[in-house]
Every structure is written in structure tokens, then in C-alpha cells.
Short mmCIF file of C-alpha atoms in Angstrom, two decimals:
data_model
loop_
_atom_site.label_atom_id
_atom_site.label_comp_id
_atom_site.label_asym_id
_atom_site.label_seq_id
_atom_site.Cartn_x
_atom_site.Cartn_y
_atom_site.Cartn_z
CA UNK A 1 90.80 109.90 87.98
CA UNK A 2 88.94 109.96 90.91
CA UNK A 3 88.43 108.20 93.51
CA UNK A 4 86.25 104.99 94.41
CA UNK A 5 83.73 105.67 96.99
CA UNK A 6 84.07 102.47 99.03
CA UNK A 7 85.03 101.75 102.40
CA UNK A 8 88.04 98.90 102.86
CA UNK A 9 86.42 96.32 104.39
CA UNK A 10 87.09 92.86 103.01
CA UNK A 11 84.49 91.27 101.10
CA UNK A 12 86.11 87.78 100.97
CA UNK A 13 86.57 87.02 104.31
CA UNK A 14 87.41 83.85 105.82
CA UNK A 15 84.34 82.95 107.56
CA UNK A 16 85.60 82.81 111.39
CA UNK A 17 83.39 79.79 112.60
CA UNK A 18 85.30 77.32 110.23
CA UNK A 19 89.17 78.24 111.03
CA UNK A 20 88.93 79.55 114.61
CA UNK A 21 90.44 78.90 116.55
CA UNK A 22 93.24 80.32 114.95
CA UNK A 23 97.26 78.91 115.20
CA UNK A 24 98.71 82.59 114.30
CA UNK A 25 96.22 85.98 113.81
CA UNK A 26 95.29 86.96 110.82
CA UNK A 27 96.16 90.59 111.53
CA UNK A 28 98.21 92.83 114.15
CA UNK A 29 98.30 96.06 114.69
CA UNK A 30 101.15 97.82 116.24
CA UNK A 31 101.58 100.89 117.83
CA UNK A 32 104.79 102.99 116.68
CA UNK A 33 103.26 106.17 119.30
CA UNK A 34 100.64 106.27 121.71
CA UNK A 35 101.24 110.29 121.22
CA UNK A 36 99.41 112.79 118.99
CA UNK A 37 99.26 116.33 117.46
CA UNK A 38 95.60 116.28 117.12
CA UNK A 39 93.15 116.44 120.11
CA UNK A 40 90.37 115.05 118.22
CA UNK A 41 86.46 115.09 120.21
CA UNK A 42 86.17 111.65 119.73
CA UNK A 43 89.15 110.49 120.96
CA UNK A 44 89.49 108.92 124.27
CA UNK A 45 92.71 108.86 124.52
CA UNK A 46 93.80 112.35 123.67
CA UNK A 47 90.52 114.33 124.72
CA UNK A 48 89.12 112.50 127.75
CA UNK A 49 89.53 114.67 131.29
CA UNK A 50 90.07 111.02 133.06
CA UNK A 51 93.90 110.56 132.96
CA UNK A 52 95.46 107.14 131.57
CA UNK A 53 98.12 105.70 133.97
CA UNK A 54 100.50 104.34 131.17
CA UNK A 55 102.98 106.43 129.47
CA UNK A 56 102.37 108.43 126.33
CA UNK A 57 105.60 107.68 123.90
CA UNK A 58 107.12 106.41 121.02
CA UNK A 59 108.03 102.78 120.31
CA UNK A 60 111.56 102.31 120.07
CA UNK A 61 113.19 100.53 116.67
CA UNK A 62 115.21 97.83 118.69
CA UNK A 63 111.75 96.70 120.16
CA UNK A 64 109.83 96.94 116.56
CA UNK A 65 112.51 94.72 115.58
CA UNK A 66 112.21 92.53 117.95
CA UNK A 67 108.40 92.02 117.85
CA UNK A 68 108.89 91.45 113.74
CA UNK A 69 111.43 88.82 114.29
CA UNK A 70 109.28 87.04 116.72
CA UNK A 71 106.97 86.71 114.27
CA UNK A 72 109.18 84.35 112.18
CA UNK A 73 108.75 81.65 114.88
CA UNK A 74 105.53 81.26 113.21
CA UNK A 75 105.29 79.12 109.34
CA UNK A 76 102.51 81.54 108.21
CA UNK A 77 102.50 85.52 107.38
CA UNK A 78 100.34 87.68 108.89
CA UNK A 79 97.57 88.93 106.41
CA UNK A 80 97.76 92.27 107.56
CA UNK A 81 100.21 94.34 109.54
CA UNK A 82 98.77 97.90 110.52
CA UNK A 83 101.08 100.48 112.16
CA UNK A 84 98.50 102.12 114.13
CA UNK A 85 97.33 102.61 117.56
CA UNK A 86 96.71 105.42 120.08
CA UNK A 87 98.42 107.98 118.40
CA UNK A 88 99.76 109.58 115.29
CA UNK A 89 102.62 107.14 114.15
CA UNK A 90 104.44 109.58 111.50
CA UNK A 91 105.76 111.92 115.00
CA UNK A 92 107.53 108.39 115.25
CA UNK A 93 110.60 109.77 113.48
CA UNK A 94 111.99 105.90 112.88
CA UNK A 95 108.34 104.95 111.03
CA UNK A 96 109.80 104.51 107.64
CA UNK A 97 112.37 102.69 109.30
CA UNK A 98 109.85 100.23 110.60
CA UNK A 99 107.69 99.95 107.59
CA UNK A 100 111.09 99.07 105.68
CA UNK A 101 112.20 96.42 108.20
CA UNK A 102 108.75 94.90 108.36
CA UNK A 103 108.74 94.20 104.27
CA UNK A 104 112.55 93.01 104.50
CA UNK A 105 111.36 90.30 107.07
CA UNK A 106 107.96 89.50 104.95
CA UNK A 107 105.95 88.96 107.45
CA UNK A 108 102.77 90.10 106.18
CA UNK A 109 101.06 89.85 103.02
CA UNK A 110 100.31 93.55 103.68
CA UNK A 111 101.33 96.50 105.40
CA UNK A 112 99.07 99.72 105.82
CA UNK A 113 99.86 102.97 107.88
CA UNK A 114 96.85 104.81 109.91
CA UNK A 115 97.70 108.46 109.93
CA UNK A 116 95.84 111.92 110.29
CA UNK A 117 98.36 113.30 106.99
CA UNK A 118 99.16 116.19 109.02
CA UNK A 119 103.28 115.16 108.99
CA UNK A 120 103.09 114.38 105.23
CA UNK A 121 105.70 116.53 102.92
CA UNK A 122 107.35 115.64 99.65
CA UNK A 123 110.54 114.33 101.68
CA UNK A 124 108.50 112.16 103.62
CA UNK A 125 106.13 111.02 101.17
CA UNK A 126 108.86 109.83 99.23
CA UNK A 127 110.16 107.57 101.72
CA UNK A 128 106.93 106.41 102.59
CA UNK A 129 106.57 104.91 99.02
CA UNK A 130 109.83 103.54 98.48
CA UNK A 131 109.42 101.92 101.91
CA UNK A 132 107.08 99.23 100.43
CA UNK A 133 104.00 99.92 102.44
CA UNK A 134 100.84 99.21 100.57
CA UNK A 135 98.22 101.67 102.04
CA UNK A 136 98.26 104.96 103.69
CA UNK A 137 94.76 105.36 105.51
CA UNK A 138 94.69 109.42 106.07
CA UNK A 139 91.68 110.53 108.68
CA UNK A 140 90.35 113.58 107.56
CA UNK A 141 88.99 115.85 110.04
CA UNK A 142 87.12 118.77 108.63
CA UNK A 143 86.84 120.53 105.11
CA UNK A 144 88.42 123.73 106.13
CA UNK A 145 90.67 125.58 108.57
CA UNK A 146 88.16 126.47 111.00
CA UNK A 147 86.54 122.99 111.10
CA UNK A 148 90.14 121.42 111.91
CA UNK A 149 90.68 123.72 114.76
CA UNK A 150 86.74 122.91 116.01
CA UNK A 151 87.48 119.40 115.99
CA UNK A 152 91.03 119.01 116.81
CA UNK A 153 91.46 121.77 118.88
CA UNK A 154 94.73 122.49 116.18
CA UNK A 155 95.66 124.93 113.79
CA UNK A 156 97.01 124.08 110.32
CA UNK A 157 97.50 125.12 107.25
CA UNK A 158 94.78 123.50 104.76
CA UNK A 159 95.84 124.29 101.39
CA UNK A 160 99.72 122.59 102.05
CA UNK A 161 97.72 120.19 104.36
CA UNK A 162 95.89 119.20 100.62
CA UNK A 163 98.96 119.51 98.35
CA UNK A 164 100.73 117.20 100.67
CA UNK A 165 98.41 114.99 100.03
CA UNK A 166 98.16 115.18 96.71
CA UNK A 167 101.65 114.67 96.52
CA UNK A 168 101.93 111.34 97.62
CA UNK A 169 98.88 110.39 95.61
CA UNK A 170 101.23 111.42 92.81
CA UNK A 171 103.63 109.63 94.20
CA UNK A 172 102.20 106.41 94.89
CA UNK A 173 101.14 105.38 91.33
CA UNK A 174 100.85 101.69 91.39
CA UNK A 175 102.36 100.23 94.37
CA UNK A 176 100.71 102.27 97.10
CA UNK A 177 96.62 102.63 98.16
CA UNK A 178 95.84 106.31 99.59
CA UNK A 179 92.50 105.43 101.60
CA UNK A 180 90.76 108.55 102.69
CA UNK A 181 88.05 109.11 105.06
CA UNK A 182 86.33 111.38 107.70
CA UNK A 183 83.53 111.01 110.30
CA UNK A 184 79.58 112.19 109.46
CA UNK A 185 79.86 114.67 112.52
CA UNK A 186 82.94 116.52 110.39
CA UNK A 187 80.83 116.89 107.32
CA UNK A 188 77.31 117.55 108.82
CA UNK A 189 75.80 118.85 105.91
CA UNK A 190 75.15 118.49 102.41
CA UNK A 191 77.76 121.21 101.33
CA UNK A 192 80.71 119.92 103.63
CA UNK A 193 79.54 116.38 102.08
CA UNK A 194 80.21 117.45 98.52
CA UNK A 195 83.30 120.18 99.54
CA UNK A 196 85.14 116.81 100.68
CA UNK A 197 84.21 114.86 97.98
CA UNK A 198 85.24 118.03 95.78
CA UNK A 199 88.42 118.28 97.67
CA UNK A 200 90.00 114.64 98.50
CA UNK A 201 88.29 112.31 95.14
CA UNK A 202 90.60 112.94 92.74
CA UNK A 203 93.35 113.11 95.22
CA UNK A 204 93.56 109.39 96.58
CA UNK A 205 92.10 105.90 95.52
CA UNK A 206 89.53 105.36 97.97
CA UNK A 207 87.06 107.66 99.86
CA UNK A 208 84.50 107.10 102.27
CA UNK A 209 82.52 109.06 105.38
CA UNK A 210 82.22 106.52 108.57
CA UNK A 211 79.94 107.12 111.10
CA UNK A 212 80.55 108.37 114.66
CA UNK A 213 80.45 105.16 116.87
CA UNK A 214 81.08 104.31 120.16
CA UNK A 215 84.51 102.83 119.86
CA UNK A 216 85.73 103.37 123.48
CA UNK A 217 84.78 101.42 125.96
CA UNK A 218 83.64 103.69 128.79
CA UNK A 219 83.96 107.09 127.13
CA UNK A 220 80.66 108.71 128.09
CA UNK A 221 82.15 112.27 126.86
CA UNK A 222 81.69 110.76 123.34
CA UNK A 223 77.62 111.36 123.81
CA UNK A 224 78.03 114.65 124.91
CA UNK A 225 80.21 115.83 122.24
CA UNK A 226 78.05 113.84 119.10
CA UNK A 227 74.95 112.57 118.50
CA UNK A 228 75.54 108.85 118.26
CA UNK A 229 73.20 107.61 115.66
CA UNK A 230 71.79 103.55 115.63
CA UNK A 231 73.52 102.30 112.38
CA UNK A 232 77.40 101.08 112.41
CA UNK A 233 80.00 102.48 111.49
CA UNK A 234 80.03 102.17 107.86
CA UNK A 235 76.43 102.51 107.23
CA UNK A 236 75.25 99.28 108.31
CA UNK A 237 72.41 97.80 110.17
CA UNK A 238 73.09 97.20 114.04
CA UNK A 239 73.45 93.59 115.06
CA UNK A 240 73.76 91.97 118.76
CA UNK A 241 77.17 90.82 119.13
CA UNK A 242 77.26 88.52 121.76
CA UNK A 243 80.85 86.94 121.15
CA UNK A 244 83.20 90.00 119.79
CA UNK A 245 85.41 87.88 117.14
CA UNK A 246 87.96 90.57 117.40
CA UNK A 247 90.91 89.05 119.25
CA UNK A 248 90.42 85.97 118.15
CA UNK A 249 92.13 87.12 114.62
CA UNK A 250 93.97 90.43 115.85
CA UNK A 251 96.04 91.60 118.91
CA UNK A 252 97.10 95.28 119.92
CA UNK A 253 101.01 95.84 120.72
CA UNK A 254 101.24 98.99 122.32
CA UNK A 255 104.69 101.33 122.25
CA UNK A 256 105.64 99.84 125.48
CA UNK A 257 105.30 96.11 124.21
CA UNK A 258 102.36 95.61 126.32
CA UNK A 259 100.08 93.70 124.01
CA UNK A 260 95.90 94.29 124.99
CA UNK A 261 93.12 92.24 123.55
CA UNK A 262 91.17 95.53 121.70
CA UNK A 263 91.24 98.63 120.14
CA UNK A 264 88.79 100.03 122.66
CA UNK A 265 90.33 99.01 125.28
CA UNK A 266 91.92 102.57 126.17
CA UNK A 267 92.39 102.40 129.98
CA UNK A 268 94.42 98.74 129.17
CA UNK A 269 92.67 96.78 131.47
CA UNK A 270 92.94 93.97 128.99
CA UNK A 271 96.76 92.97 128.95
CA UNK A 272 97.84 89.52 127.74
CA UNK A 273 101.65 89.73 127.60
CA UNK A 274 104.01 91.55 127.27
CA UNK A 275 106.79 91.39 125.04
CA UNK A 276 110.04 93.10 126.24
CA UNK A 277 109.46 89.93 128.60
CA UNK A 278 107.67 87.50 126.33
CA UNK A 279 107.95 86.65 122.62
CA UNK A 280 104.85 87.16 120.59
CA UNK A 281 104.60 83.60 119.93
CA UNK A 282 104.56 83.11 124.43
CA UNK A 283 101.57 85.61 124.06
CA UNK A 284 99.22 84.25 121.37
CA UNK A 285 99.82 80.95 122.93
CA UNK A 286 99.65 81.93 126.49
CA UNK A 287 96.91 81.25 129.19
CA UNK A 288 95.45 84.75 129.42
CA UNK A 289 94.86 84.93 125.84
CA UNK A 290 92.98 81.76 126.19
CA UNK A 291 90.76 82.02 129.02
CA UNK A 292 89.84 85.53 127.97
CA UNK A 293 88.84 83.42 124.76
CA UNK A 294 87.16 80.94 127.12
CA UNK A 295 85.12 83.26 128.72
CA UNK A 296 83.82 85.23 125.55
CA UNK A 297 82.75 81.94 124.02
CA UNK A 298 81.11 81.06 127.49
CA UNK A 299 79.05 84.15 127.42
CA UNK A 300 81.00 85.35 130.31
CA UNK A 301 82.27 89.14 128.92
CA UNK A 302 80.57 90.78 131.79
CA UNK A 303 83.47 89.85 134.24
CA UNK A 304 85.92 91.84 132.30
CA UNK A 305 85.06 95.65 132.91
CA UNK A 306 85.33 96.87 129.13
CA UNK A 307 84.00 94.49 127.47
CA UNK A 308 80.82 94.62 129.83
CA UNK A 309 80.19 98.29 128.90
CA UNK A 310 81.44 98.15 125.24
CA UNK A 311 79.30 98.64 122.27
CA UNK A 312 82.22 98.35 119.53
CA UNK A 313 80.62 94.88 117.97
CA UNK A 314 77.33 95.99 117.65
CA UNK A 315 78.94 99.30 115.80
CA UNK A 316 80.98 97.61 114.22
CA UNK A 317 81.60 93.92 113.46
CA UNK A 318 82.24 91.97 110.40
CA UNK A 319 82.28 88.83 111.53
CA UNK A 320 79.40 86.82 113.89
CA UNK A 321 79.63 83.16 115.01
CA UNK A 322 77.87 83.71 118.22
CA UNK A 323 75.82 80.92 117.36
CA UNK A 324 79.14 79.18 117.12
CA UNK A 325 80.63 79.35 120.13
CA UNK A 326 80.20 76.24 121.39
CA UNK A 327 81.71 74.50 118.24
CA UNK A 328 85.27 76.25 118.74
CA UNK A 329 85.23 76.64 122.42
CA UNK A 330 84.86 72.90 121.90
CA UNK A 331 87.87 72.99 119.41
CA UNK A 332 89.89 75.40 121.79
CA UNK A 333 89.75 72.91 124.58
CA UNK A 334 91.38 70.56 122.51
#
């Protein structure tokens, strides 16, 4: 059966303006490795020439475990947990691990996995499923051998690369989404358009091509590797994004239990806690997190060096309530 080509945004979204601001985020994404096999072009973090000063490494299991029970201090679940981050999380050899502990705690009403599929096999795979978690999201790169070296800067093996794939598609059945995707600049033409469809469809549930965007703050490398088109990044119109809604609903925890503000936010120059010192609950209620809430809703990004230069909510944003603001910066106060 093949796939449905749809991207995974939510269509019934809360609309922000009428529960912001929030008492515990709707989502979190946590980082199980800030390292990666790939060296994709559009990366920041594993292709930029400017060096990050933080350490590239795995999350360790006794702080995963300790970030997941924090979040029982709160009464509500999270609505989505995503193990995801800087890196490829399956070189994380305690991921499945994670995943399990995570649905033993219940503390989400989902759990997804962001991975580029090149560390799936049939022993893995199987663990992945029974492990509980509810959607694999598998970045493709390219439609062939030569294409995954050209963007990745990698070698591997495309035809087990596919039947891994397909194998946890198999295995999956019911209890497990396979979401796959892959950028415009990998499939730049009509015939790599219809080899991937032809490829991945009837291999996974979901299929879609995003566009590139400028996701990283401050990555001027990405222009002169692609050619940035004006539409977001799943096909839609560009909007002005005064107030980005994003960490008003969602945080970052990175390997090292520093937890940042962004996705885009590569160089981390937007830390709110950190939680080998802090429990999550300290953090979503603590004073950075706030006045870097403050000042959004203020119109005041500029004195924050990312989010002056970033582009990420005009690419890409789901939710609006600049005209807002006022009402829950009033609320916030309160």
C-alpha cells in the first residue's frame, strides 16, 4: 500500500493565543547525541568551518532518566516527546533504552525518533518497535549512491540502506508511523522526484519533499551551498513572524543537559537552565525562560544575537499571535 503524500504537521492545533502562556510545554525535544555519521551541506552543525565550543557526545542514560522523571513533577503529559537534536540519535547505543523508559514513565502522549536510517538493521528495527515509540521520521538524502556521498560527504550502501528500511516498515504494522522525507535540493529534478517516490512510497506511511530553508541562525554557508527559494518549508506562503511562538510550547535539552530556547540556535547562545543542576520543572519556571518570553512579546528579539538574524519563523511557523502579544504578555505578568 503506499504511502500518503503528506507532511506531519498538525492540523488541529491548539490555537496559541488562547492557552499561552503555557503551565508545562506541549512538546520537548531531547537530544540523545549531538554527534553524526552524515556531514550533510545543510547542516550547521556538522558542515560549518566555524567551530562550536560545546562538546560533541552522547547523552548518558542516568541523565535521560533523570530529565523523564522530572517531568512527573508536572500533572499533565507532554503531547509530544521527540528524541532528536544535533545529531544522529541511533549512534546513541542506549536509544532503545530511552525510548523504553520514556513509555514506562508515560510522560507523553507520543514519542517519535528523528533519524537519517543509516543505523537501521533487522536487530535494531526490532527493538525499535517493541520499544513503544510511535514514529520513526527517516531523512532521506539522495536517490542513489552517488547523490548520498554528494550530499553527505559518506559512502553507503543503498540497496541494504532500502531493505533496512523496508524492514521496519514490515515491522511496524500498526503500532509504529515510518515518516519519510528529503529536501527539494536532493531531488532537483523531475526524475529524482519520481525515483524517490518510486523507491520510499510503498515502503513507509508517510512521504513528503520539504524545502531547503534557512533553519540556522547565522549559517551564511547555507546560501552558498543551495539556492534558498521564498516559500517555507513545506510549500507554504512566507509570512512575517514577528513573535516566534516556538519556545513558548517546546524547549531543546541538549546531551549535556543544557536546555536552549531553539532548534536554530546552533552556537547555544540561548541557554535557560541546565539540568544536571536544575530540574526541568526549575527551568520552564525559571526567570530566563521568562524574560526571554518578555522580550519576544515586547518586540525586543533584536537584543538576543540569533534571534536578530534568524529567518526560521518566516520559513517555517505554524502558529502566529503576533497580534497577540500584548494579551499574554499581559497574562505572563500575572
Amino acid at each position: 500500500m503506499k504511502a500518503k503524500r503528506e507532511n506531519i504537521v498538525n492540523q488541529e492545533r491548539h490555537r496559541l493565543e488562547e492557552v499561552l502562556p503555557l503551565k508545562f510545554p506541549y512538546s520537548l525535544a531531547i537530544d540523545p547525541c549531538n554527534l553524526c555519521n552524515f556531514e550533510c551541506k545543510f547542516c550547521a552543525i556538522q558542515s560549518s568551518k566555524e567551530e562550536c565550543f560545546y562538546q560533541k557526545q552522547l547523552m548518558r542514560m542516568e541523565l535521560f532518566k533523570k530529565i523523564i522523571d522530572d517531568l512527573d513533577e508536572f500533572p499533565e503529559k507532554l503531547k509530544v516527546l521527540r528524541l532528536s537534536g544535533q545529531g544522529e540519535p541511533l549512534l546513541n547505543p542506549e536509544i532503545v533504552e530511552m525510548i523504553s523508559y520514556a513509555k514506562k514513565k508515560d510522560v507523553a502522549d507520543f514519542i517519535e525518533i528523528v533519524t537519517n536510517g543509516s543505523r537501521l538493521n533487522t536487530q535494531l528495527n526490532s527493538r525499535l518497535v517493541e520499544s513503544g515509540v510511535d514514529r520513526v521520521r527517516i531523512s532521506i538524502e539522495a536517490v542513489d549512491e552517488e547523490g548520498y556521498f554528494e550530499m553527505t560527504n559518506r559512502k553507503i550502501d543503498f540497496n541494504q540502506f532500502i531493505a533496512n528500511i523496508k524492514d521496519l516498515h514490515d515491522k511496524s504494522g500498526d503500532t509504529c508511523e515510518i515518516y519519510i522525507k528529503v529536501v527539494d535540493a536532493a531531488v532537483d529534478t523531475e526524475d529524482k522526484k519520481a525515483a524517490f517516490y518510486d523507491i520510499f512510497e510503498n515502503i513507509c506511511d508517510r512521504i513528503w519533499i520539504d524545502q531547503v530553508i534557512p533553519l540556522w541562525s547565522d549559517f551564511e554557508e547555507l546560501n552558498e551551498k543551495f539556492d534558498v527559494k521564498c516559500i517555507g518549508m513545506h510549500g507554504q506562503k512566507l509570512q512575517m513572524v514577528n513573535v516566534c511562538p516556538y519556545s513558548f510550547y517546546n524547549l531543546i535539552i541538549n546531551p549535556d543537559g543544557e536546555v536552549t530556547v531553539c532548534c536554530a540556535d546552533w552556537k547555544r547562545k540561548l541557554v535557560v537552565g541546565d539540568l544536571k543542576q536544575q530540574t526541568f520543572k526549575e527551568v520552564w519556571e525559571g526567570q530566563k525562560l521568562r524574560d526571554f518570553w518578555r522580550a519576544l512579546l515586547r518586540g525586543e528579539k533584536n537584543q538576543y544575537e540569533m534571534c536578530a538574524k534568524c529567518l526560521l519563523p518566516m520559513y517555517d511557523c505554524n502558529d502566529n499571535i503576533d497580534a497577540y502579544a500584548e494579551e499574554i504578555l499581559a497574562k505572563l505578568e500575572k
